[in-house]
Short mmCIF file of C-alpha atoms and ligand atoms in Angstrom, two decimals:
data_model
loop_
_atom_site.label_atom_id
_atom_site.label_comp_id
_atom_site.label_asym_id
_atom_site.label_seq_id
_atom_site.Cartn_x
_atom_site.Cartn_y
_atom_site.Cartn_z
CA MET A 1 0.00 0.00 0.00
CA SER A 2 1.41 3.35 -0.80
CA PHE A 3 0.65 6.36 1.27
CA ALA A 4 0.38 9.87 -0.09
CA ILE A 5 0.58 11.27 3.44
CA GLU A 6 1.70 9.87 6.75
CA LEU A 7 1.51 11.95 9.89
CA LYS A 8 3.51 10.30 12.67
CA SER A 9 2.86 11.17 16.32
CA ILE A 10 1.96 14.79 15.61
CA THR A 11 1.45 16.95 18.67
CA LYS A 12 0.50 20.61 18.40
CA ARG A 13 0.08 22.84 21.44
CA PHE A 14 -1.18 26.39 21.80
CA GLY A 15 0.40 27.47 25.08
CA SER A 16 -0.60 24.76 27.54
CA PHE A 17 -3.57 23.66 25.40
CA VAL A 18 -3.03 20.51 23.34
CA ALA A 19 -4.92 20.83 20.04
CA ASN A 20 -3.44 17.68 18.45
CA GLU A 21 -2.08 14.90 20.62
CA ASP A 22 0.12 12.14 19.25
CA VAL A 23 -1.88 11.91 16.02
CA ASN A 24 -1.03 9.18 13.54
CA LEU A 25 -2.77 9.46 10.21
CA ALA A 26 -2.04 7.53 7.04
CA VAL A 27 -3.74 8.62 3.84
CA GLU A 28 -3.66 6.17 0.97
CA ARG A 29 -2.83 7.51 -2.47
CA GLY A 30 -5.76 7.72 -4.88
CA LYS A 31 -8.37 7.75 -2.14
CA ILE A 32 -10.84 10.21 -0.65
CA HIS A 33 -10.11 10.42 3.07
CA ALA A 34 -12.63 12.20 5.31
CA ILE A 35 -11.79 13.74 8.66
CA ILE A 36 -14.62 14.27 11.10
CA GLY A 37 -14.90 15.31 14.72
CA GLU A 38 -16.59 17.70 17.08
CA ASN A 39 -16.00 21.44 16.95
CA GLY A 40 -12.59 22.11 18.39
CA ALA A 41 -11.45 18.49 17.95
CA GLY A 42 -8.37 19.74 16.11
CA LYS A 43 -9.21 18.99 12.46
CA THR A 44 -8.26 22.37 11.00
CA THR A 45 -5.17 22.55 13.21
CA LEU A 46 -3.95 19.18 11.93
CA MET A 47 -4.46 20.22 8.31
CA ASN A 48 -2.70 23.53 8.94
CA VAL A 49 0.26 21.52 10.21
CA LEU A 50 0.23 19.40 7.06
CA PHE A 51 0.05 22.56 4.92
CA GLY A 52 2.99 24.23 6.67
CA LEU A 53 0.85 26.96 8.21
CA LEU A 54 1.59 25.71 11.71
CA GLN A 55 4.68 23.97 13.02
CA PRO A 56 4.12 20.78 15.03
CA ASP A 57 5.71 20.60 18.48
CA GLU A 58 6.41 16.92 17.97
CA GLY A 59 6.09 14.36 15.23
CA GLU A 60 6.96 13.83 11.61
CA ILE A 61 5.32 14.47 8.25
CA TRP A 62 5.95 12.01 5.43
CA ILE A 63 4.84 12.81 1.91
CA ASP A 64 4.99 10.16 -0.83
CA GLY A 65 7.23 8.05 1.37
CA GLU A 66 9.71 10.80 2.20
CA LYS A 67 10.14 12.64 5.47
CA LYS A 68 9.57 16.38 5.04
CA VAL A 69 9.88 19.51 7.11
CA LEU A 70 7.37 22.14 6.04
CA PRO A 71 8.36 25.54 7.42
CA ASN A 72 5.69 27.33 5.36
CA PRO A 73 2.91 26.71 2.81
CA ALA A 74 5.36 27.28 -0.06
CA ALA A 75 7.27 24.19 1.11
CA ALA A 76 4.02 22.20 1.33
CA ILE A 77 3.04 23.31 -2.18
CA ALA A 78 6.47 22.30 -3.46
CA ALA A 79 5.85 18.88 -1.89
CA GLY A 80 2.57 18.56 -3.83
CA ILE A 81 0.09 19.56 -1.13
CA GLY A 82 -2.73 22.01 -1.83
CA MET A 83 -5.31 23.40 0.58
CA VAL A 84 -8.70 24.97 -0.04
CA HIS A 85 -9.59 26.93 3.06
CA GLN A 86 -13.09 27.48 4.28
CA HIS A 87 -12.81 31.20 3.70
CA PHE A 88 -11.74 32.04 0.23
CA LYS A 89 -8.95 34.46 -0.57
CA LEU A 90 -9.79 35.61 -4.09
CA VAL A 91 -9.33 39.11 -5.47
CA PRO A 92 -12.74 40.28 -6.73
CA SER A 93 -11.42 42.84 -9.22
CA LEU A 94 -9.29 40.27 -11.09
CA THR A 95 -10.44 37.70 -13.62
CA VAL A 96 -10.64 33.99 -12.96
CA ALA A 97 -7.36 33.30 -14.79
CA GLU A 98 -5.58 36.18 -13.01
CA ASN A 99 -6.68 34.77 -9.67
CA VAL A 100 -5.58 31.27 -10.58
CA PHE A 101 -2.07 32.48 -11.45
CA LEU A 102 -1.81 35.17 -8.78
CA GLY A 103 1.75 35.14 -7.41
CA MET A 104 2.97 32.73 -10.09
CA GLU A 105 2.08 34.70 -13.21
CA ILE A 106 3.13 33.31 -16.56
CA ARG A 107 5.38 35.94 -18.16
CA LYS A 108 6.66 36.70 -21.59
CA GLY A 109 9.31 39.40 -21.98
CA GLY A 110 8.62 40.57 -18.43
CA LEU A 111 4.90 41.08 -19.06
CA ILE A 112 2.07 38.89 -17.87
CA ASP A 113 1.08 36.53 -20.67
CA HIS A 114 -2.69 36.76 -20.25
CA ALA A 115 -3.42 34.57 -23.25
CA ALA A 116 -1.30 31.75 -21.83
CA GLN A 117 -2.90 32.08 -18.38
CA ILE A 118 -6.36 31.92 -19.91
CA ARG A 119 -5.40 28.91 -22.03
CA LYS A 120 -3.87 27.08 -19.03
CA THR A 121 -6.90 27.81 -16.84
CA ALA A 122 -9.24 26.52 -19.54
CA GLU A 123 -7.14 23.36 -19.92
CA LEU A 124 -7.17 22.65 -16.20
CA SER A 125 -10.88 23.28 -15.88
CA LYS A 126 -11.51 20.98 -18.82
CA GLN A 127 -9.23 18.23 -17.50
CA PHE A 128 -11.01 18.18 -14.14
CA GLY A 129 -14.53 19.09 -15.23
CA LEU A 130 -14.61 22.38 -13.31
CA GLN A 131 -16.72 24.65 -15.46
CA VAL A 132 -15.53 28.24 -15.29
CA ASP A 133 -14.99 31.07 -17.73
CA PRO A 134 -11.29 32.10 -17.34
CA THR A 135 -11.97 35.65 -18.53
CA GLU A 136 -14.79 36.47 -16.14
CA ARG A 137 -14.22 38.86 -13.24
CA VAL A 138 -14.47 37.11 -9.86
CA GLY A 139 -16.42 39.90 -8.15
CA LEU A 140 -19.95 38.73 -8.76
CA LEU A 141 -19.52 34.98 -9.07
CA SER A 142 -21.35 32.59 -6.76
CA VAL A 143 -19.68 30.90 -3.81
CA GLY A 144 -19.75 27.59 -5.67
CA ILE A 145 -17.78 29.05 -8.58
CA GLU A 146 -15.36 30.80 -6.21
CA GLN A 147 -14.61 27.45 -4.69
CA ARG A 148 -13.86 26.00 -8.13
CA ILE A 149 -11.38 28.83 -8.68
CA GLU A 150 -9.70 28.05 -5.35
CA ILE A 151 -9.44 24.43 -6.49
CA LEU A 152 -7.98 25.54 -9.83
CA LYS A 153 -5.37 27.61 -7.98
CA VAL A 154 -4.32 24.52 -6.09
CA LEU A 155 -4.21 22.44 -9.29
CA ALA A 156 -2.20 25.08 -11.14
CA ARG A 157 0.42 24.81 -8.40
CA GLY A 158 0.79 21.11 -9.14
CA ALA A 159 -0.96 19.64 -6.11
CA ARG A 160 -1.19 15.85 -5.94
CA THR A 161 -2.92 15.86 -2.56
CA ILE A 162 -5.74 18.32 -2.01
CA ILE A 163 -7.05 19.25 1.43
CA LEU A 164 -10.54 20.79 1.63
CA ASP A 165 -11.71 22.22 4.98
CA GLU A 166 -15.50 21.98 5.22
CA PRO A 167 -15.94 22.57 1.49
CA THR A 168 -19.67 21.91 1.43
CA ALA A 169 -20.64 24.17 4.36
CA VAL A 170 -21.18 27.03 1.91
CA LEU A 171 -22.58 25.06 -1.02
CA THR A 172 -26.10 24.29 -2.19
CA PRO A 173 -26.97 20.58 -2.41
CA GLN A 174 -26.58 20.75 -6.19
CA GLU A 175 -23.14 22.40 -5.92
CA SER A 176 -22.09 19.79 -3.35
CA ARG A 177 -22.99 17.00 -5.78
CA GLU A 178 -20.91 18.69 -8.48
CA LEU A 179 -18.00 19.03 -6.08
CA PHE A 180 -18.16 15.31 -5.26
CA GLN A 181 -18.01 14.51 -8.98
CA THR A 182 -14.91 16.64 -9.21
CA LEU A 183 -13.31 14.92 -6.22
CA ARG A 184 -14.05 11.49 -7.69
CA GLY A 185 -12.45 12.69 -10.91
CA PHE A 186 -9.31 13.66 -8.97
CA VAL A 187 -8.83 10.27 -7.39
CA ALA A 188 -9.61 8.54 -10.69
CA GLN A 189 -6.59 10.45 -12.05
CA GLY A 190 -4.41 9.22 -9.18
CA MET A 191 -4.66 12.24 -6.91
CA THR A 192 -5.49 12.11 -3.22
CA VAL A 193 -8.21 14.08 -1.42
CA ILE A 194 -8.54 14.88 2.28
CA PHE A 195 -11.76 16.58 3.25
CA ILE A 196 -13.24 17.77 6.54
CA SER A 197 -16.98 17.72 6.99
CA HIS A 198 -19.73 17.81 9.60
CA HIS A 199 -22.23 16.28 7.16
CA LEU A 200 -22.12 12.60 7.88
CA GLU A 201 -24.33 11.58 4.96
CA GLU A 202 -21.87 13.06 2.52
CA VAL A 203 -18.94 11.48 4.35
CA MET A 204 -20.68 8.11 3.96
CA GLU A 205 -21.43 8.81 0.31
CA VAL A 206 -18.14 10.15 -0.95
CA SER A 207 -15.22 8.96 1.21
CA ASP A 208 -13.19 5.76 1.04
CA THR A 209 -11.73 6.12 4.52
CA VAL A 210 -12.77 8.09 7.60
CA SER A 211 -10.66 9.32 10.48
CA VAL A 212 -12.32 10.57 13.62
CA LEU A 213 -10.63 13.15 15.81
CA ARG A 214 -11.78 13.51 19.38
CA HIS A 215 -10.24 16.01 21.80
CA GLY A 216 -7.19 16.25 19.58
CA LYS A 217 -6.60 12.50 19.22
CA ASN A 218 -7.23 10.21 16.30
CA VAL A 219 -9.69 7.70 17.76
CA ALA A 220 -10.39 5.75 14.57
CA SER A 221 -9.26 5.44 10.96
CA ARG A 222 -11.36 2.91 9.06
CA PRO A 223 -12.75 2.12 5.64
CA THR A 224 -16.05 3.98 5.31
CA ALA A 225 -17.82 0.87 4.06
CA GLU A 226 -17.30 -0.79 7.45
CA LEU A 227 -19.12 1.99 9.30
CA SER A 228 -22.69 3.21 9.61
CA LYS A 229 -23.71 6.80 10.21
CA SER A 230 -24.52 6.02 13.83
CA ASP A 231 -21.08 4.42 14.27
CA LEU A 232 -19.60 7.73 13.14
CA VAL A 233 -21.73 9.69 15.61
CA GLN A 234 -20.75 7.32 18.43
CA LEU A 235 -17.07 7.66 17.59
CA MET A 236 -17.30 11.45 17.42
CA VAL A 237 -19.31 12.28 20.50
CA GLY A 238 -19.37 8.99 22.40
CA ARG A 239 -23.16 8.65 22.36
CA LEU A 240 -26.12 8.43 20.02
CA VAL A 241 -27.79 11.56 18.69
CA SER A 242 -31.01 11.62 16.71
CA PHE A 243 -32.85 14.30 14.78
CA ASP A 244 -36.45 13.40 15.23
CA ARG A 245 -39.07 16.06 15.55
CA LEU A 246 -38.72 17.59 18.98
CA PRO A 247 -41.68 17.41 21.38
CA ARG A 248 -43.46 20.68 22.07
CA GLY A 249 -46.46 22.32 23.69
CA PRO A 250 -49.17 24.25 21.81
CA ILE A 251 -48.52 27.71 20.38
CA ALA A 252 -50.17 30.06 22.80
CA GLY A 253 -49.14 33.50 21.78
CA LYS A 254 -50.22 36.51 19.78
CA THR A 255 -48.70 37.50 16.48
CA VAL A 256 -45.29 39.10 17.03
CA LEU A 257 -43.76 39.40 13.58
CA GLU A 258 -45.85 40.40 10.57
CA VAL A 259 -44.36 40.62 7.12
CA GLU A 260 -46.54 42.01 4.35
CA ASP A 261 -45.73 41.93 0.64
CA LEU A 262 -41.99 42.44 1.13
CA TRP A 263 -39.78 43.22 -1.86
CA CYS A 264 -36.04 43.90 -2.07
CA ARG A 265 -33.08 43.79 -4.44
CA ASP A 266 -29.74 42.01 -4.08
CA GLU A 267 -26.19 43.29 -4.77
CA ARG A 268 -26.70 42.92 -8.50
CA GLN A 269 -29.91 44.99 -8.30
CA LEU A 270 -31.97 41.93 -9.15
CA GLN A 271 -35.25 41.32 -7.29
CA ALA A 272 -34.32 38.99 -4.43
CA LEU A 273 -37.70 39.15 -2.66
CA LYS A 274 -40.88 39.38 -4.68
CA GLY A 275 -43.81 39.93 -2.37
CA VAL A 276 -43.16 37.79 0.71
CA SER A 277 -45.85 37.70 3.41
CA PHE A 278 -46.10 35.65 6.61
CA GLN A 279 -46.57 35.93 10.35
CA VAL A 280 -44.83 34.44 13.36
CA ARG A 281 -46.57 34.12 16.72
CA ALA A 282 -45.09 34.14 20.19
CA GLY A 283 -44.01 30.62 21.08
CA GLU A 284 -43.92 29.56 17.44
CA ILE A 285 -41.03 28.42 15.26
CA VAL A 286 -41.50 29.14 11.58
CA GLY A 287 -38.95 27.49 9.31
CA ILE A 288 -37.81 28.80 5.95
CA ALA A 289 -36.69 26.04 3.62
CA GLY A 290 -35.18 26.37 0.19
CA VAL A 291 -32.06 25.87 -1.83
CA ALA A 292 -29.57 28.58 -0.81
CA GLY A 293 -29.80 31.66 -2.99
CA ASN A 294 -33.57 31.86 -3.32
CA GLY A 295 -33.96 34.99 -1.21
CA GLN A 296 -33.61 33.52 2.28
CA THR A 297 -30.50 35.47 3.23
CA GLU A 298 -31.93 38.71 1.86
CA LEU A 299 -35.10 38.08 3.86
CA ALA A 300 -33.11 37.79 7.08
CA GLU A 301 -31.12 40.90 6.16
CA VAL A 302 -34.19 43.01 5.45
CA LEU A 303 -35.89 41.85 8.65
CA SER A 304 -32.83 42.71 10.72
CA GLY A 305 -32.32 46.11 9.07
CA LEU A 306 -29.14 45.26 7.19
CA ARG A 307 -30.71 45.64 3.75
CA PRO A 308 -33.39 48.09 2.60
CA SER A 309 -36.72 46.85 1.28
CA SER A 310 -38.18 48.45 -1.82
CA HIS A 311 -41.80 47.76 -0.94
CA GLY A 312 -43.92 46.21 1.80
CA ARG A 313 -44.18 46.37 5.57
CA ILE A 314 -42.65 44.74 8.63
CA LYS A 315 -44.42 44.96 11.99
CA LEU A 316 -43.18 43.89 15.36
CA ALA A 317 -45.88 43.45 18.02
CA GLY A 318 -48.12 45.74 15.97
CA ARG A 319 -45.48 48.47 15.54
CA ASP A 320 -44.28 49.33 12.07
CA ILE A 321 -40.49 48.85 11.95
CA THR A 322 -40.09 49.01 8.17
CA GLY A 323 -36.97 50.92 7.12
CA ARG A 324 -35.49 51.13 10.62
CA SER A 325 -31.75 50.70 11.08
CA ALA A 326 -30.24 47.47 12.40
CA ARG A 327 -29.61 49.19 15.71
CA GLU A 328 -33.21 50.39 16.06
CA ILE A 329 -34.59 46.99 15.13
CA ARG A 330 -32.36 45.32 17.69
CA ALA A 331 -33.52 47.82 20.32
CA ALA A 332 -37.13 47.09 19.36
CA GLY A 333 -36.56 43.46 20.32
CA VAL A 334 -35.24 41.47 17.37
CA GLY A 335 -32.23 39.18 17.85
CA HIS A 336 -30.32 38.13 14.74
CA VAL A 337 -27.96 35.22 14.19
CA PRO A 338 -26.47 35.93 10.76
CA GLY A 339 -25.62 33.19 8.29
CA ASP A 340 -22.13 34.58 7.75
CA ARG A 341 -21.12 34.62 11.37
CA LEU A 342 -17.47 35.37 10.69
CA VAL A 343 -18.31 38.55 8.80
CA ARG A 344 -21.19 39.93 10.80
CA GLY A 345 -21.52 37.82 13.91
CA VAL A 346 -18.36 38.54 15.85
CA ASP A 347 -15.43 40.87 16.26
CA ARG A 348 -12.64 38.39 15.57
CA ASN A 349 -10.03 40.26 17.56
CA ALA A 350 -12.19 40.80 20.64
CA SER A 351 -12.46 38.37 23.55
CA ILE A 352 -15.39 36.01 24.07
CA ALA A 353 -16.50 38.23 26.96
CA LEU A 354 -16.57 41.38 24.80
CA ASN A 355 -18.32 39.55 21.98
CA LEU A 356 -21.01 38.46 24.42
CA LEU A 357 -21.35 42.07 25.54
CA MET A 358 -21.63 43.49 22.01
CA GLY A 359 -24.84 45.47 21.46
CA ARG A 360 -25.72 45.77 25.14
CA GLN A 361 -22.70 47.61 26.48
CA ASP A 362 -24.87 50.65 27.33
CA GLN A 363 -27.51 48.61 29.12
CA SER A 364 -27.98 47.84 32.78
CA PRO A 365 -26.94 45.52 34.39
CA TRP A 366 -24.03 45.20 31.91
CA SER A 367 -22.95 48.77 32.58
CA ARG A 368 -23.83 51.71 34.77
CA HIS A 369 -23.33 55.38 33.82
CA GLY A 370 -21.35 54.28 30.81
CA ILE A 371 -18.96 52.09 32.78
CA ILE A 372 -18.93 48.36 32.13
CA ASP A 373 -19.53 46.23 35.22
CA ARG A 374 -16.53 43.90 34.90
CA THR A 375 -17.66 41.56 37.66
CA TYR A 376 -21.09 41.11 36.11
CA LEU A 377 -19.56 40.61 32.65
CA GLN A 378 -17.20 37.95 34.03
CA GLN A 379 -20.00 36.09 35.80
CA GLN A 380 -22.26 36.17 32.77
CA THR A 381 -19.49 35.09 30.44
CA LYS A 382 -18.70 32.11 32.63
CA ALA A 383 -22.37 31.16 32.83
CA LEU A 384 -22.92 31.46 29.08
CA ILE A 385 -19.75 29.51 28.25
CA GLU A 386 -21.13 26.72 30.40
CA ARG A 387 -24.72 26.86 29.19
CA PHE A 388 -23.80 26.94 25.50
CA ASP A 389 -20.87 24.56 25.90
CA ILE A 390 -18.41 26.98 24.29
CA ARG A 391 -15.07 25.18 24.17
CA ALA A 392 -12.41 27.77 24.88
CA ARG A 393 -9.34 28.10 26.99
CA SER A 394 -10.56 31.19 28.81
CA PRO A 395 -13.26 33.90 28.64
CA GLU A 396 -10.48 36.21 27.46
CA SER A 397 -9.62 34.06 24.41
CA THR A 398 -10.16 35.99 21.19
CA ALA A 399 -12.97 34.94 18.87
CA LYS A 400 -10.47 34.13 16.13
CA SER A 401 -8.71 31.57 18.33
CA LEU A 402 -11.95 29.56 18.56
CA SER A 403 -12.94 26.79 16.18
CA GLY A 404 -15.71 27.60 13.67
CA GLY A 405 -18.50 25.87 15.55
CA ASN A 406 -17.56 27.51 18.82
CA ILE A 407 -17.75 30.96 17.24
CA GLN A 408 -21.31 30.11 16.23
CA LYS A 409 -22.11 29.21 19.84
CA VAL A 410 -20.84 32.63 21.02
CA VAL A 411 -23.21 34.39 18.60
CA LEU A 412 -26.15 32.24 19.67
CA ALA A 413 -25.39 32.78 23.36
CA ARG A 414 -25.42 36.56 22.88
CA GLU A 415 -28.53 36.74 20.71
CA PHE A 416 -30.56 34.29 22.79
CA THR A 417 -29.94 36.12 26.03
CA GLY A 418 -30.46 39.68 24.84
CA GLY A 419 -34.13 39.83 25.86
CA ALA A 420 -35.40 39.89 22.24
CA ASP A 421 -39.03 38.84 21.65
CA CYS A 422 -38.29 37.80 18.12
CA LEU A 423 -35.30 35.74 16.95
CA LEU A 424 -34.10 35.52 13.36
CA ILE A 425 -31.75 32.58 13.06
CA ASP A 426 -30.03 32.04 9.72
CA GLN A 427 -28.41 28.56 9.51
CA PRO A 428 -28.38 27.83 13.26
CA THR A 429 -25.96 24.91 13.03
CA ARG A 430 -23.78 25.73 10.04
CA GLY A 431 -20.31 24.37 10.79
CA VAL A 432 -21.51 22.96 14.11
CA ASP A 433 -20.81 19.35 15.08
CA ILE A 434 -23.62 16.90 15.61
CA GLY A 435 -23.50 16.86 19.41
CA ALA A 436 -23.57 20.65 19.55
CA GLN A 437 -26.37 20.70 16.96
CA GLU A 438 -28.47 18.76 19.40
CA SER A 439 -27.81 21.19 22.23
CA ILE A 440 -28.48 24.22 19.98
CA HIS A 441 -31.79 22.68 18.94
CA ALA A 442 -32.69 22.11 22.60
CA GLU A 443 -31.83 25.74 23.31
CA ILE A 444 -34.05 26.95 20.44
CA MET A 445 -36.90 24.86 21.86
CA ARG A 446 -36.34 26.52 25.26
CA GLN A 447 -36.65 29.91 23.57
CA ARG A 448 -39.91 28.74 22.02
CA ALA A 449 -41.20 27.59 25.41
CA ALA A 450 -40.25 31.01 26.79
CA GLY A 451 -42.64 32.57 24.25
CA LYS A 452 -40.18 33.90 21.66
CA ALA A 453 -41.34 34.25 18.07
CA ILE A 454 -38.68 32.42 16.09
CA LEU A 455 -37.83 32.39 12.40
CA VAL A 456 -35.32 29.70 11.45
CA ILE A 457 -33.76 29.72 8.00
CA SER A 458 -31.93 26.54 7.10
CA VAL A 459 -30.79 24.68 4.02
CA GLN A 460 -30.91 21.48 6.06
CA LEU A 461 -34.33 19.94 5.88
CA ASP A 462 -33.72 17.61 8.88
CA GLU A 463 -33.13 20.64 11.00
CA LEU A 464 -36.41 22.27 10.00
CA ILE A 465 -38.31 19.03 10.53
CA ALA A 466 -36.84 18.79 14.04
CA LEU A 467 -37.66 22.38 14.93
CA ALA A 468 -40.41 24.07 12.94
CA ASP A 469 -44.13 24.31 13.66
CA ARG A 470 -44.63 25.37 10.06
CA ILE A 471 -42.24 25.31 7.12
CA LEU A 472 -42.41 27.93 4.37
CA VAL A 473 -40.59 26.96 1.20
CA MET A 474 -38.88 29.74 -0.73
CA PHE A 475 -38.08 29.69 -4.41
CA GLY A 476 -37.04 32.60 -6.61
CA GLY A 477 -37.84 35.21 -3.97
CA THR A 478 -41.36 34.03 -3.24
CA ILE A 479 -42.96 31.61 -0.82
CA MET A 480 -43.97 28.62 -2.90
CA GLY A 481 -45.94 26.86 -0.21
CA GLU A 482 -46.42 26.11 3.44
CA ILE A 483 -46.24 22.74 5.16
CA ALA A 484 -47.20 21.87 8.74
CA GLY A 485 -44.16 20.70 10.69
CA ASP A 486 -45.86 17.53 11.88
CA ARG A 487 -46.95 16.49 8.39
CA VAL A 488 -43.82 16.87 6.38
CA ASP A 489 -43.65 15.08 3.07
CA GLU A 490 -40.05 15.36 1.93
CA GLU A 491 -40.97 14.83 -1.67
CA GLU A 492 -43.51 17.64 -1.56
CA ILE A 493 -40.94 20.00 0.00
CA GLY A 494 -38.38 18.90 -2.57
CA MET A 495 -40.74 19.85 -5.38
CA LEU A 496 -41.56 23.21 -3.83
CA MET A 497 -37.84 23.86 -3.40
CA ALA A 498 -37.40 23.23 -7.11
CA GLY A 499 -40.17 25.70 -7.91
CA VAL A 500 -42.79 23.10 -8.71
CA VAL A 501 -46.25 23.23 -7.15
CA PRO A 502 -47.48 19.71 -6.51
CA ASP A 503 -51.07 19.31 -7.71
CA PRO A 504 -53.06 17.04 -5.37
CA HIS A 505 -55.66 16.28 -8.05
CA SER A 506 -53.49 14.90 -10.78
CA GLN A 507 -50.35 12.95 -11.49
CA THR A 508 -48.79 15.85 -13.35
CA VAL A 509 -47.29 18.99 -11.89
CA ASP A 510 -47.42 22.65 -12.84
CA THR A 511 -44.15 24.45 -13.25
CA VAL A 512 -44.04 28.14 -12.51
N1 ATP B 1 -4.12 30.01 16.90
C1 ATP B 1 -4.69 29.42 17.96
N2 ATP B 1 -4.44 29.85 19.21
C2 ATP B 1 -5.01 29.25 20.27
N3 ATP B 1 -5.87 28.21 20.21
C3 ATP B 1 -6.16 27.75 18.99
C4 ATP B 1 -5.60 28.33 17.80
N4 ATP B 1 -6.08 27.65 16.72
C5 ATP B 1 -6.90 26.70 17.23
N5 ATP B 1 -6.94 26.75 18.59
C6 ATP B 1 -7.71 25.86 19.47
O1 ATP B 1 -7.43 24.52 19.11
C7 ATP B 1 -8.62 23.73 19.16
C8 ATP B 1 -8.82 23.01 17.85
O2 ATP B 1 -9.24 23.95 16.87
P1 ATP B 1 -9.53 23.55 15.37
O3 ATP B 1 -9.81 24.81 14.65
O4 ATP B 1 -8.45 22.68 14.86
O5 ATP B 1 -10.87 22.70 15.54
P2 ATP B 1 -11.77 22.00 14.43
O6 ATP B 1 -11.78 20.52 14.73
O7 ATP B 1 -11.36 22.42 13.08
O8 ATP B 1 -13.23 22.56 14.81
P3 ATP B 1 -14.48 23.08 13.86
O9 ATP B 1 -15.22 21.86 13.47
O10 ATP B 1 -15.30 23.90 14.81
O11 ATP B 1 -13.89 23.86 12.73
C9 ATP B 1 -9.75 24.67 19.52
O12 ATP B 1 -10.03 24.53 20.91
C10 ATP B 1 -9.21 26.05 19.24
O13 ATP B 1 -9.75 26.99 20.14
MG1 MG B 2 -12.20 23.67 11.62
#
């Protein structure tokens, strides 16, 4: 058996914290190797070590049977390793080909040979079935296409082993399927793929081998075919977790959020919402389903005051809040968990404590006469870290030192305890491990029981089935249909998500 990568007894510490402990990992050449594990288990850290971004404290890295020292990513690239990070680093004002060759431009007589770069990019995209137009500017391309460009960058640098850190977290189901095709194409051509994911179905579907990290250690590396999804869950969190519909009491409350005939435009000035109307009552969870990019994000942005509407009305407890600023809407009692938590959810350089304080620093009991009550802040931070199971070294750790899923928990902890009557939650468990998903769902149910009006937007249907009292399906900026949470027919939702209205009276369907 020949190994593309062998990590031998890798240990990586941050101060006294051990992020990777004595990890052995052997990745067979020509295979797709998945790495799973709870938030903070050390997956990204281990891959950063393999890519030369971090130096291990102990252990050895072997690539294609040779021991290597990788002082920086350039050394890893030279050794045939490529990494696609979760957050892309493209330059929007440049074309696809210019991005692909950024920093390694093809030159002729000192000048950039654009024609050659375009030709090379087209060849690579053809060879690996990654459809892109090399001459297009990156600025307005979709996330799925941006990811293809990141992959092309890695290929152009001659990678034989490609690491992808949670590549599907930002993709639509359709884009994920296309990515898997691409990955299968890579291994068919003798390359090796390592990918990190929290989506166990896709791990089962696409990987040959799975390694499970738990508290920094590799607790299992096995052929995927020998494992079931529940085996994976057991290995990851040490117990079983299920996503059945959660038990609940009746909806008692009055209407809190009213949305009437809401319209708005997106960045490209296209209509993103085309007359959306619905209501959410106190103690009710309304779910918004749909393939990403059908207006869900814009809906959350308009409701939270981050994007202007062009028509329609929003009322909170009978008060018109249309056109108010994000700050005013927050003050009126709307909590918002944004889908892009790293951009809008946290201040990356601030501590967990200050991130939990954000937005309420002028409020009692957090501060008095403009002075923050440090003791109160410390107590609350400790309590919230416990309640939301935020895995961090200390309340003073910066947000950027946390793993992705733990950043999400900080945002939830702040928004759920801010006294809002209405909660807008966009992708509550994006990037969150399965054990933490369960506790976040339980917390959302507690908010429901406490009488909050809750709007949950999710691309994961399981999540909506577990949580929602009603599910509204969005397609092309409109609500295609509504389904009661206790009578979900996945096929019916699937059709609505594709813009097809199922007709109960006939075998055929009407397309709109
Ligand atoms: N630069 C750093 N300084 C201090 N601690 C860090 C640093 N980078 C990571 N850590 C800590 O190491 C642990 C492992 O983090 P890592 O990002 O590898 O987790 P992960 O398995 O990728 O989690 P997720 O699924 O949430 O992305 C976390 O507890 C994190 O807080
Ligand atoms: Mg990670």
